[in-house]
mmCIF file with all atom_site columns, C-alpha atoms in Angstrom:
data_model
loop_
_atom_site.group_PDB
_atom_site.id
_atom_site.type_symbol
_atom_site.label_atom_id
_atom_site.label_alt_id
_atom_site.label_comp_id
_atom_site.label_asym_id
_atom_site.label_entity_id
_atom_site.label_seq_id
_atom_site.pdbx_PDB_ins_code
_atom_site.Cartn_x
_atom_site.Cartn_y
_atom_site.Cartn_z
_atom_site.occupancy
_atom_site.B_iso_or_equiv
_atom_site.pdbx_formal_charge
_atom_site.auth_seq_id
_atom_site.auth_comp_id
_atom_site.auth_asym_id
_atom_site.auth_atom_id
_atom_site.pdbx_PDB_model_num
ATOM 1   C CA . UNK A 1 1   ? -0.033  -0.030 0.048   1.00 0.00 ? 1   UNK A CA 1
ATOM 2   C CA . UNK A 1 2   ? 1.258   3.425  -0.622  1.00 0.00 ? 2   UNK A CA 1
ATOM 3   C CA . UNK A 1 3   ? 2.361   5.484  2.237   1.00 0.00 ? 3   UNK A CA 1
ATOM 4   C CA . UNK A 1 4   ? -0.152  8.217  3.474   1.00 0.00 ? 4   UNK A CA 1
ATOM 5   C CA . UNK A 1 5   ? 1.587   11.669 3.144   1.00 0.00 ? 5   UNK A CA 1
ATOM 6   C CA . UNK A 1 6   ? 0.267   15.136 3.979   1.00 0.00 ? 6   UNK A CA 1
ATOM 7   C CA . UNK A 1 7   ? -0.068  15.748 0.105   1.00 0.00 ? 7   UNK A CA 1
ATOM 8   C CA . UNK A 1 8   ? -2.409  12.790 -0.243  1.00 0.00 ? 8   UNK A CA 1
ATOM 9   C CA . UNK A 1 9   ? -4.583  13.990 2.648   1.00 0.00 ? 9   UNK A CA 1
ATOM 10  C CA . UNK A 1 10  ? -4.664  17.568 1.286   1.00 0.00 ? 10  UNK A CA 1
ATOM 11  C CA . UNK A 1 11  ? -7.517  17.244 -1.225  1.00 0.00 ? 11  UNK A CA 1
ATOM 12  C CA . UNK A 1 12  ? -9.847  15.091 1.033   1.00 0.00 ? 12  UNK A CA 1
ATOM 13  C CA . UNK A 1 13  ? -9.350  17.192 3.922   1.00 0.00 ? 13  UNK A CA 1
ATOM 14  C CA . UNK A 1 14  ? -10.334 20.380 1.894   1.00 0.00 ? 14  UNK A CA 1
ATOM 15  C CA . UNK A 1 15  ? -13.362 18.376 0.571   1.00 0.00 ? 15  UNK A CA 1
ATOM 16  C CA . UNK A 1 16  ? -14.435 17.560 4.027   1.00 0.00 ? 16  UNK A CA 1
ATOM 17  C CA . UNK A 1 17  ? -13.878 21.078 5.430   1.00 0.00 ? 17  UNK A CA 1
ATOM 18  C CA . UNK A 1 18  ? -15.964 22.576 2.336   1.00 0.00 ? 18  UNK A CA 1
ATOM 19  C CA . UNK A 1 19  ? -18.741 20.140 3.284   1.00 0.00 ? 19  UNK A CA 1
ATOM 20  C CA . UNK A 1 20  ? -19.113 21.088 6.788   1.00 0.00 ? 20  UNK A CA 1
ATOM 21  C CA . UNK A 1 21  ? -21.251 24.074 6.108   1.00 0.00 ? 21  UNK A CA 1
ATOM 22  C CA . UNK A 1 22  ? -23.811 22.306 4.212   1.00 0.00 ? 22  UNK A CA 1
ATOM 23  C CA . UNK A 1 23  ? -23.943 19.455 6.826   1.00 0.00 ? 23  UNK A CA 1
ATOM 24  C CA . UNK A 1 24  ? -24.379 21.973 9.518   1.00 0.00 ? 24  UNK A CA 1
ATOM 25  C CA . UNK A 1 25  ? -27.390 23.569 7.634   1.00 0.00 ? 25  UNK A CA 1
ATOM 26  C CA . UNK A 1 26  ? -28.913 20.090 7.345   1.00 0.00 ? 26  UNK A CA 1
ATOM 27  C CA . UNK A 1 27  ? -28.467 19.489 11.025  1.00 0.00 ? 27  UNK A CA 1
ATOM 28  C CA . UNK A 1 28  ? -29.838 22.843 11.873  1.00 0.00 ? 28  UNK A CA 1
ATOM 29  C CA . UNK A 1 29  ? -32.902 22.314 9.527   1.00 0.00 ? 29  UNK A CA 1
ATOM 30  C CA . UNK A 1 30  ? -33.813 18.976 10.997  1.00 0.00 ? 30  UNK A CA 1
ATOM 31  C CA . UNK A 1 31  ? -33.332 20.313 14.662  1.00 0.00 ? 31  UNK A CA 1
ATOM 32  C CA . UNK A 1 32  ? -35.389 23.563 14.035  1.00 0.00 ? 32  UNK A CA 1
ATOM 33  C CA . UNK A 1 33  ? -32.375 25.720 14.588  1.00 0.00 ? 33  UNK A CA 1
ATOM 34  C CA . UNK A 1 34  ? -32.906 28.022 11.634  1.00 0.00 ? 34  UNK A CA 1
ATOM 35  C CA . UNK A 1 35  ? -35.212 30.601 13.348  1.00 0.00 ? 35  UNK A CA 1
ATOM 36  C CA . UNK A 1 36  ? -38.737 32.009 12.602  1.00 0.00 ? 36  UNK A CA 1
ATOM 37  C CA . UNK A 1 37  ? -37.863 32.098 8.775   1.00 0.00 ? 37  UNK A CA 1
ATOM 38  C CA . UNK A 1 38  ? -35.965 28.981 7.728   1.00 0.00 ? 38  UNK A CA 1
ATOM 39  C CA . UNK A 1 39  ? -36.298 29.734 4.106   1.00 0.00 ? 39  UNK A CA 1
ATOM 40  C CA . UNK A 1 40  ? -34.524 33.189 4.728   1.00 0.00 ? 40  UNK A CA 1
ATOM 41  C CA . UNK A 1 41  ? -31.982 31.667 6.676   1.00 0.00 ? 41  UNK A CA 1
ATOM 42  C CA . UNK A 1 42  ? -31.186 28.844 4.220   1.00 0.00 ? 42  UNK A CA 1
ATOM 43  C CA . UNK A 1 43  ? -31.126 31.416 1.385   1.00 0.00 ? 43  UNK A CA 1
ATOM 44  C CA . UNK A 1 44  ? -28.749 33.669 3.253   1.00 0.00 ? 44  UNK A CA 1
ATOM 45  C CA . UNK A 1 45  ? -26.516 30.959 4.480   1.00 0.00 ? 45  UNK A CA 1
ATOM 46  C CA . UNK A 1 46  ? -25.879 29.158 1.251   1.00 0.00 ? 46  UNK A CA 1
ATOM 47  C CA . UNK A 1 47  ? -25.436 32.729 -0.542  1.00 0.00 ? 47  UNK A CA 1
ATOM 48  C CA . UNK A 1 48  ? -22.773 33.907 1.812   1.00 0.00 ? 48  UNK A CA 1
ATOM 49  C CA . UNK A 1 49  ? -20.979 30.386 1.649   1.00 0.00 ? 49  UNK A CA 1
ATOM 50  C CA . UNK A 1 50  ? -21.045 30.591 -2.071  1.00 0.00 ? 50  UNK A CA 1
ATOM 51  C CA . UNK A 1 51  ? -19.353 33.840 -2.012  1.00 0.00 ? 51  UNK A CA 1
ATOM 52  C CA . UNK A 1 52  ? -16.752 32.841 0.509   1.00 0.00 ? 52  UNK A CA 1
ATOM 53  C CA . UNK A 1 53  ? -15.840 29.669 -1.314  1.00 0.00 ? 53  UNK A CA 1
ATOM 54  C CA . UNK A 1 54  ? -15.625 31.566 -4.667  1.00 0.00 ? 54  UNK A CA 1
ATOM 55  C CA . UNK A 1 55  ? -13.309 34.161 -3.060  1.00 0.00 ? 55  UNK A CA 1
ATOM 56  C CA . UNK A 1 56  ? -11.280 31.054 -1.695  1.00 0.00 ? 56  UNK A CA 1
ATOM 57  C CA . UNK A 1 57  ? -11.021 29.655 -5.192  1.00 0.00 ? 57  UNK A CA 1
ATOM 58  C CA . UNK A 1 58  ? -9.624  33.087 -6.587  1.00 0.00 ? 58  UNK A CA 1
ATOM 59  C CA . UNK A 1 59  ? -7.090  32.862 -3.621  1.00 0.00 ? 59  UNK A CA 1
ATOM 60  C CA . UNK A 1 60  ? -5.449  29.786 -4.944  1.00 0.00 ? 60  UNK A CA 1
ATOM 61  C CA . UNK A 1 61  ? -3.328  31.484 -7.616  1.00 0.00 ? 61  UNK A CA 1
ATOM 62  C CA . UNK A 1 62  ? -2.140  34.214 -5.316  1.00 0.00 ? 62  UNK A CA 1
ATOM 63  C CA . UNK A 1 63  ? -1.272  31.574 -2.683  1.00 0.00 ? 63  UNK A CA 1
ATOM 64  C CA . UNK A 1 64  ? 0.805   29.478 -5.281  1.00 0.00 ? 64  UNK A CA 1
ATOM 65  C CA . UNK A 1 65  ? 2.596   32.820 -5.995  1.00 0.00 ? 65  UNK A CA 1
ATOM 66  C CA . UNK A 1 66  ? 3.367   33.572 -2.309  1.00 0.00 ? 66  UNK A CA 1
ATOM 67  C CA . UNK A 1 67  ? 4.406   30.051 -1.364  1.00 0.00 ? 67  UNK A CA 1
ATOM 68  C CA . UNK A 1 68  ? 5.841   29.171 -4.749  1.00 0.00 ? 68  UNK A CA 1
ATOM 69  C CA . UNK A 1 69  ? 4.197   25.648 -4.496  1.00 0.00 ? 69  UNK A CA 1
ATOM 70  C CA . UNK A 1 70  ? 1.934   23.792 -6.987  1.00 0.00 ? 70  UNK A CA 1
ATOM 71  C CA . UNK A 1 71  ? -0.729  22.513 -4.439  1.00 0.00 ? 71  UNK A CA 1
ATOM 72  C CA . UNK A 1 72  ? -3.010  25.505 -4.430  1.00 0.00 ? 72  UNK A CA 1
ATOM 73  C CA . UNK A 1 73  ? -3.711  25.077 -7.992  1.00 0.00 ? 73  UNK A CA 1
ATOM 74  C CA . UNK A 1 74  ? -4.448  21.539 -7.794  1.00 0.00 ? 74  UNK A CA 1
ATOM 75  C CA . UNK A 1 75  ? -7.316  22.439 -5.216  1.00 0.00 ? 75  UNK A CA 1
ATOM 76  C CA . UNK A 1 76  ? -8.707  25.268 -7.386  1.00 0.00 ? 76  UNK A CA 1
ATOM 77  C CA . UNK A 1 77  ? -11.248 23.270 -9.615  1.00 0.00 ? 77  UNK A CA 1
ATOM 78  C CA . UNK A 1 78  ? -12.719 21.403 -6.475  1.00 0.00 ? 78  UNK A CA 1
ATOM 79  C CA . UNK A 1 79  ? -13.096 24.694 -4.482  1.00 0.00 ? 79  UNK A CA 1
ATOM 80  C CA . UNK A 1 80  ? -14.811 26.423 -7.613  1.00 0.00 ? 80  UNK A CA 1
ATOM 81  C CA . UNK A 1 81  ? -17.130 23.704 -7.891  1.00 0.00 ? 81  UNK A CA 1
ATOM 82  C CA . UNK A 1 82  ? -18.094 23.759 -4.181  1.00 0.00 ? 82  UNK A CA 1
ATOM 83  C CA . UNK A 1 83  ? -18.769 27.456 -4.761  1.00 0.00 ? 83  UNK A CA 1
ATOM 84  C CA . UNK A 1 84  ? -21.098 26.457 -7.564  1.00 0.00 ? 84  UNK A CA 1
ATOM 85  C CA . UNK A 1 85  ? -22.881 23.705 -5.299  1.00 0.00 ? 85  UNK A CA 1
ATOM 86  C CA . UNK A 1 86  ? -23.600 26.485 -2.661  1.00 0.00 ? 86  UNK A CA 1
ATOM 87  C CA . UNK A 1 87  ? -24.772 28.907 -5.327  1.00 0.00 ? 87  UNK A CA 1
ATOM 88  C CA . UNK A 1 88  ? -26.994 26.253 -6.830  1.00 0.00 ? 88  UNK A CA 1
ATOM 89  C CA . UNK A 1 89  ? -28.447 25.364 -3.432  1.00 0.00 ? 89  UNK A CA 1
ATOM 90  C CA . UNK A 1 90  ? -29.041 29.158 -2.904  1.00 0.00 ? 90  UNK A CA 1
ATOM 91  C CA . UNK A 1 91  ? -30.798 29.558 -6.142  1.00 0.00 ? 91  UNK A CA 1
ATOM 92  C CA . UNK A 1 92  ? -33.060 26.351 -5.813  1.00 0.00 ? 92  UNK A CA 1
ATOM 93  C CA . UNK A 1 93  ? -34.042 27.608 -2.298  1.00 0.00 ? 93  UNK A CA 1
ATOM 94  C CA . UNK A 1 94  ? -35.275 31.029 -3.924  1.00 0.00 ? 94  UNK A CA 1
ATOM 95  C CA . UNK A 1 95  ? -36.790 29.318 -7.041  1.00 0.00 ? 95  UNK A CA 1
ATOM 96  C CA . UNK A 1 96  ? -38.629 26.229 -5.469  1.00 0.00 ? 96  UNK A CA 1
ATOM 97  C CA . UNK A 1 97  ? -39.387 27.443 -1.936  1.00 0.00 ? 97  UNK A CA 1
ATOM 98  C CA . UNK A 1 98  ? -39.353 31.215 -1.931  1.00 0.00 ? 98  UNK A CA 1
ATOM 99  C CA . UNK A 1 99  ? -41.031 31.843 -5.072  1.00 0.00 ? 99  UNK A CA 1
ATOM 100 C CA . UNK A 1 100 ? -42.538 28.227 -5.652  1.00 0.00 ? 100 UNK A CA 1
ATOM 101 C CA . UNK A 1 101 ? -41.475 28.332 -9.531  1.00 0.00 ? 101 UNK A CA 1
ATOM 102 C CA . UNK A 1 102 ? -43.784 31.406 -10.106 1.00 0.00 ? 102 UNK A CA 1
ATOM 103 C CA . UNK A 1 103 ? -42.206 32.401 -13.562 1.00 0.00 ? 103 UNK A CA 1
ATOM 104 C CA . UNK A 1 104 ? -43.977 35.742 -13.536 1.00 0.00 ? 104 UNK A CA 1
ATOM 105 C CA . UNK A 1 105 ? -42.749 36.819 -10.146 1.00 0.00 ? 105 UNK A CA 1
ATOM 106 C CA . UNK A 1 106 ? -39.326 35.559 -10.900 1.00 0.00 ? 106 UNK A CA 1
ATOM 107 C CA . UNK A 1 107 ? -38.874 37.622 -13.886 1.00 0.00 ? 107 UNK A CA 1
ATOM 108 C CA . UNK A 1 108 ? -40.329 40.607 -12.230 1.00 0.00 ? 108 UNK A CA 1
ATOM 109 C CA . UNK A 1 109 ? -37.891 40.187 -9.475  1.00 0.00 ? 109 UNK A CA 1
ATOM 110 C CA . UNK A 1 110 ? -34.975 39.880 -11.964 1.00 0.00 ? 110 UNK A CA 1
ATOM 111 C CA . UNK A 1 111 ? -36.102 43.102 -13.669 1.00 0.00 ? 111 UNK A CA 1
ATOM 112 C CA . UNK A 1 112 ? -37.087 45.282 -10.637 1.00 0.00 ? 112 UNK A CA 1
ATOM 113 C CA . UNK A 1 113 ? -34.453 44.179 -8.240  1.00 0.00 ? 113 UNK A CA 1
ATOM 114 C CA . UNK A 1 114 ? -30.905 45.083 -9.380  1.00 0.00 ? 114 UNK A CA 1
ATOM 115 C CA . UNK A 1 115 ? -29.467 42.609 -6.522  1.00 0.00 ? 115 UNK A CA 1
ATOM 116 C CA . UNK A 1 116 ? -31.337 39.709 -8.244  1.00 0.00 ? 116 UNK A CA 1
ATOM 117 C CA . UNK A 1 117 ? -30.139 40.855 -11.603 1.00 0.00 ? 117 UNK A CA 1
ATOM 118 C CA . UNK A 1 118 ? -26.570 40.785 -10.519 1.00 0.00 ? 118 UNK A CA 1
ATOM 119 C CA . UNK A 1 119 ? -26.971 37.481 -8.844  1.00 0.00 ? 119 UNK A CA 1
ATOM 120 C CA . UNK A 1 120 ? -28.547 36.008 -11.968 1.00 0.00 ? 120 UNK A CA 1
ATOM 121 C CA . UNK A 1 121 ? -25.659 37.202 -14.091 1.00 0.00 ? 121 UNK A CA 1
ATOM 122 C CA . UNK A 1 122 ? -23.047 35.849 -11.666 1.00 0.00 ? 122 UNK A CA 1
ATOM 123 C CA . UNK A 1 123 ? -24.844 32.360 -11.605 1.00 0.00 ? 123 UNK A CA 1
ATOM 124 C CA . UNK A 1 124 ? -25.156 32.042 -15.312 1.00 0.00 ? 124 UNK A CA 1
ATOM 125 C CA . UNK A 1 125 ? -21.235 32.489 -15.508 1.00 0.00 ? 125 UNK A CA 1
ATOM 126 C CA . UNK A 1 126 ? -20.864 30.120 -12.733 1.00 0.00 ? 126 UNK A CA 1
ATOM 127 C CA . UNK A 1 127 ? -22.993 27.453 -14.808 1.00 0.00 ? 127 UNK A CA 1
ATOM 128 C CA . UNK A 1 128 ? -20.690 28.085 -17.776 1.00 0.00 ? 128 UNK A CA 1
ATOM 129 C CA . UNK A 1 129 ? -17.473 27.527 -15.675 1.00 0.00 ? 129 UNK A CA 1
ATOM 130 C CA . UNK A 1 130 ? -18.726 24.459 -13.974 1.00 0.00 ? 130 UNK A CA 1
ATOM 131 C CA . UNK A 1 131 ? -19.878 22.744 -17.148 1.00 0.00 ? 131 UNK A CA 1
ATOM 132 C CA . UNK A 1 132 ? -16.420 23.398 -18.789 1.00 0.00 ? 132 UNK A CA 1
ATOM 133 C CA . UNK A 1 133 ? -14.251 22.439 -15.778 1.00 0.00 ? 133 UNK A CA 1
ATOM 134 C CA . UNK A 1 134 ? -13.527 18.959 -16.960 1.00 0.00 ? 134 UNK A CA 1
ATOM 135 C CA . UNK A 1 135 ? -10.224 17.937 -18.523 1.00 0.00 ? 135 UNK A CA 1
ATOM 136 C CA . UNK A 1 136 ? -12.131 17.072 -21.754 1.00 0.00 ? 136 UNK A CA 1
ATOM 137 C CA . UNK A 1 137 ? -13.656 20.442 -22.163 1.00 0.00 ? 137 UNK A CA 1
ATOM 138 C CA . UNK A 1 138 ? -10.355 22.075 -21.356 1.00 0.00 ? 138 UNK A CA 1
ATOM 139 C CA . UNK A 1 139 ? -8.687  20.017 -24.191 1.00 0.00 ? 139 UNK A CA 1
ATOM 140 C CA . UNK A 1 140 ? -11.652 20.687 -26.425 1.00 0.00 ? 140 UNK A CA 1
ATOM 141 C CA . UNK A 1 141 ? -11.592 24.500 -25.773 1.00 0.00 ? 141 UNK A CA 1
ATOM 142 C CA . UNK A 1 142 ? -7.884  24.921 -25.883 1.00 0.00 ? 142 UNK A CA 1
ATOM 143 C CA . UNK A 1 143 ? -6.856  28.624 -25.545 1.00 0.00 ? 143 UNK A CA 1
ATOM 144 C CA . UNK A 1 144 ? -10.490 29.530 -25.327 1.00 0.00 ? 144 UNK A CA 1
ATOM 145 C CA . UNK A 1 145 ? -10.850 27.784 -22.071 1.00 0.00 ? 145 UNK A CA 1
ATOM 146 C CA . UNK A 1 146 ? -8.434  30.259 -20.481 1.00 0.00 ? 146 UNK A CA 1
ATOM 147 C CA . UNK A 1 147 ? -10.344 33.197 -21.919 1.00 0.00 ? 147 UNK A CA 1
ATOM 148 C CA . UNK A 1 148 ? -13.674 31.774 -20.622 1.00 0.00 ? 148 UNK A CA 1
ATOM 149 C CA . UNK A 1 149 ? -12.630 30.933 -17.234 1.00 0.00 ? 149 UNK A CA 1
ATOM 150 C CA . UNK A 1 150 ? -11.375 34.468 -16.657 1.00 0.00 ? 150 UNK A CA 1
ATOM 151 C CA . UNK A 1 151 ? -15.027 35.476 -16.360 1.00 0.00 ? 151 UNK A CA 1
ATOM 152 C CA . UNK A 1 152 ? -14.744 34.092 -12.817 1.00 0.00 ? 152 UNK A CA 1
ATOM 153 C CA . UNK A 1 153 ? -13.721 37.695 -12.048 1.00 0.00 ? 153 UNK A CA 1
ATOM 154 C CA . UNK A 1 154 ? -16.951 38.973 -13.463 1.00 0.00 ? 154 UNK A CA 1
ATOM 155 C CA . UNK A 1 155 ? -19.016 36.434 -11.667 1.00 0.00 ? 155 UNK A CA 1
ATOM 156 C CA . UNK A 1 156 ? -17.216 37.300 -8.316  1.00 0.00 ? 156 UNK A CA 1
ATOM 157 C CA . UNK A 1 157 ? -18.050 41.106 -9.017  1.00 0.00 ? 157 UNK A CA 1
ATOM 158 C CA . UNK A 1 158 ? -21.594 40.200 -9.736  1.00 0.00 ? 158 UNK A CA 1
ATOM 159 C CA . UNK A 1 159 ? -21.863 38.139 -6.596  1.00 0.00 ? 159 UNK A CA 1
ATOM 160 C CA . UNK A 1 160 ? -20.506 40.939 -4.523  1.00 0.00 ? 160 UNK A CA 1
ATOM 161 C CA . UNK A 1 161 ? -22.832 43.327 -6.009  1.00 0.00 ? 161 UNK A CA 1
ATOM 162 C CA . UNK A 1 162 ? -25.642 41.013 -5.198  1.00 0.00 ? 162 UNK A CA 1
ATOM 163 C CA . UNK A 1 163 ? -24.652 40.647 -1.617  1.00 0.00 ? 163 UNK A CA 1
ATOM 164 C CA . UNK A 1 164 ? -23.915 44.409 -1.213  1.00 0.00 ? 164 UNK A CA 1
ATOM 165 C CA . UNK A 1 165 ? -27.187 45.643 -2.587  1.00 0.00 ? 165 UNK A CA 1
ATOM 166 C CA . UNK A 1 166 ? -29.252 42.939 -0.635  1.00 0.00 ? 166 UNK A CA 1
ATOM 167 C CA . UNK A 1 167 ? -27.568 43.977 2.608   1.00 0.00 ? 167 UNK A CA 1
ATOM 168 C CA . UNK A 1 168 ? -29.637 46.476 4.479   1.00 0.00 ? 168 UNK A CA 1
ATOM 169 C CA . UNK A 1 169 ? -27.975 49.407 6.206   1.00 0.00 ? 169 UNK A CA 1
ATOM 170 C CA . UNK A 1 170 ? -24.295 49.770 6.894   1.00 0.00 ? 170 UNK A CA 1
ATOM 171 C CA . UNK A 1 171 ? -22.493 46.536 7.682   1.00 0.00 ? 171 UNK A CA 1
ATOM 172 C CA . UNK A 1 172 ? -18.930 45.537 7.846   1.00 0.00 ? 172 UNK A CA 1
ATOM 173 C CA . UNK A 1 173 ? -19.108 42.015 6.315   1.00 0.00 ? 173 UNK A CA 1
ATOM 174 C CA . UNK A 1 174 ? -19.621 43.192 2.667   1.00 0.00 ? 174 UNK A CA 1
ATOM 175 C CA . UNK A 1 175 ? -16.691 45.539 2.929   1.00 0.00 ? 175 UNK A CA 1
ATOM 176 C CA . UNK A 1 176 ? -14.593 42.584 4.061   1.00 0.00 ? 176 UNK A CA 1
ATOM 177 C CA . UNK A 1 177 ? -15.572 40.649 1.022   1.00 0.00 ? 177 UNK A CA 1
ATOM 178 C CA . UNK A 1 178 ? -14.868 43.643 -1.248  1.00 0.00 ? 178 UNK A CA 1
ATOM 179 C CA . UNK A 1 179 ? -11.564 44.145 0.416   1.00 0.00 ? 179 UNK A CA 1
ATOM 180 C CA . UNK A 1 180 ? -10.359 40.638 0.061   1.00 0.00 ? 180 UNK A CA 1
ATOM 181 C CA . UNK A 1 181 ? -11.507 40.780 -3.690  1.00 0.00 ? 181 UNK A CA 1
ATOM 182 C CA . UNK A 1 182 ? -9.597  43.789 -4.411  1.00 0.00 ? 182 UNK A CA 1
ATOM 183 C CA . UNK A 1 183 ? -6.471  42.321 -2.630  1.00 0.00 ? 183 UNK A CA 1
ATOM 184 C CA . UNK A 1 184 ? -6.801  39.175 -4.688  1.00 0.00 ? 184 UNK A CA 1
ATOM 185 C CA . UNK A 1 185 ? -7.211  41.237 -7.848  1.00 0.00 ? 185 UNK A CA 1
ATOM 186 C CA . UNK A 1 186 ? -4.183  43.252 -7.042  1.00 0.00 ? 186 UNK A CA 1
ATOM 187 C CA . UNK A 1 187 ? -2.083  40.131 -7.422  1.00 0.00 ? 187 UNK A CA 1
ATOM 188 C CA . UNK A 1 188 ? -3.609  39.467 -10.862 1.00 0.00 ? 188 UNK A CA 1
ATOM 189 C CA . UNK A 1 189 ? -2.812  43.147 -11.947 1.00 0.00 ? 189 UNK A CA 1
ATOM 190 C CA . UNK A 1 190 ? 0.717   42.696 -10.593 1.00 0.00 ? 190 UNK A CA 1
ATOM 191 C CA . UNK A 1 191 ? 1.411   39.564 -12.409 1.00 0.00 ? 191 UNK A CA 1
ATOM 192 C CA . UNK A 1 192 ? -0.147  41.050 -15.699 1.00 0.00 ? 192 UNK A CA 1
ATOM 193 C CA . UNK A 1 193 ? 2.001   44.224 -15.590 1.00 0.00 ? 193 UNK A CA 1
ATOM 194 C CA . UNK A 1 194 ? 5.015   42.012 -14.967 1.00 0.00 ? 194 UNK A CA 1
ATOM 195 C CA . UNK A 1 195 ? 4.294   39.917 -17.966 1.00 0.00 ? 195 UNK A CA 1
ATOM 196 C CA . UNK A 1 196 ? 3.549   42.943 -20.229 1.00 0.00 ? 196 UNK A CA 1
ATOM 197 C CA . UNK A 1 197 ? 6.845   44.481 -19.109 1.00 0.00 ? 197 UNK A CA 1
ATOM 198 C CA . UNK A 1 198 ? 8.708   41.382 -19.874 1.00 0.00 ? 198 UNK A CA 1
ATOM 199 C CA . UNK A 1 199 ? 7.043   40.875 -23.202 1.00 0.00 ? 199 UNK A CA 1
ATOM 200 C CA . UNK A 1 200 ? 7.845   44.520 -23.844 1.00 0.00 ? 200 UNK A CA 1
ATOM 201 C CA . UNK A 1 201 ? 11.361  44.182 -23.031 1.00 0.00 ? 201 UNK A CA 1
ATOM 202 C CA . UNK A 1 202 ? 11.711  41.020 -25.292 1.00 0.00 ? 202 UNK A CA 1
ATOM 203 C CA . UNK A 1 203 ? 10.259  43.101 -28.194 1.00 0.00 ? 203 UNK A CA 1
ATOM 204 C CA . UNK A 1 204 ? 12.987  45.837 -27.516 1.00 0.00 ? 204 UNK A CA 1
ATOM 205 C CA . UNK A 1 205 ? 15.716  43.332 -27.445 1.00 0.00 ? 205 UNK A CA 1
ATOM 206 C CA . UNK A 1 206 ? 14.413  41.627 -30.772 1.00 0.00 ? 206 UNK A CA 1
ATOM 207 C CA . UNK A 1 207 ? 14.172  45.130 -32.542 1.00 0.00 ? 207 UNK A CA 1
ATOM 208 C CA . UNK A 1 208 ? 17.929  46.010 -31.587 1.00 0.00 ? 208 UNK A CA 1
#
């Protein structure tokens, strides 16, 4: 039998950790711990965890840059799919229980409420990213795969707008998520500027 190492335990451990919020939610539902409005509690809980895990998936590349280790990238796909799972649970709670599949009411909400419009845009992007997350789709799409999956930044921005517009009054939590997103994006911008400067230097050398 192969020896058990920290590296081999990493992915299963992260999988279990990301399952814990959902398991707690099921436990809370079965034991009537969700308060007077369980539908609202489920919707809010799953939406927030979808956003948190989405931000965690964006943190994998900066973490690789800082640690100079490849393991964060190996976790990125799984973490992203967990974010989609919580977002899907969030949406299904809204569609099936809150709105009871009332098409007219759902369309009116999307049109009249900007936070639902933003959330819908973010979820549609997450569907495209989840469907194309397999190795087969990666090979089939080639370079287009990377371009498509850069839309994760748009999805995260839409999810942040959804949460910020939904939050009533001044609260610190949405600002924390926004700050984390901006910090993660700063790593991307720095890497892009570095890559552009390197390419510019290569062009100048080739011209000389």
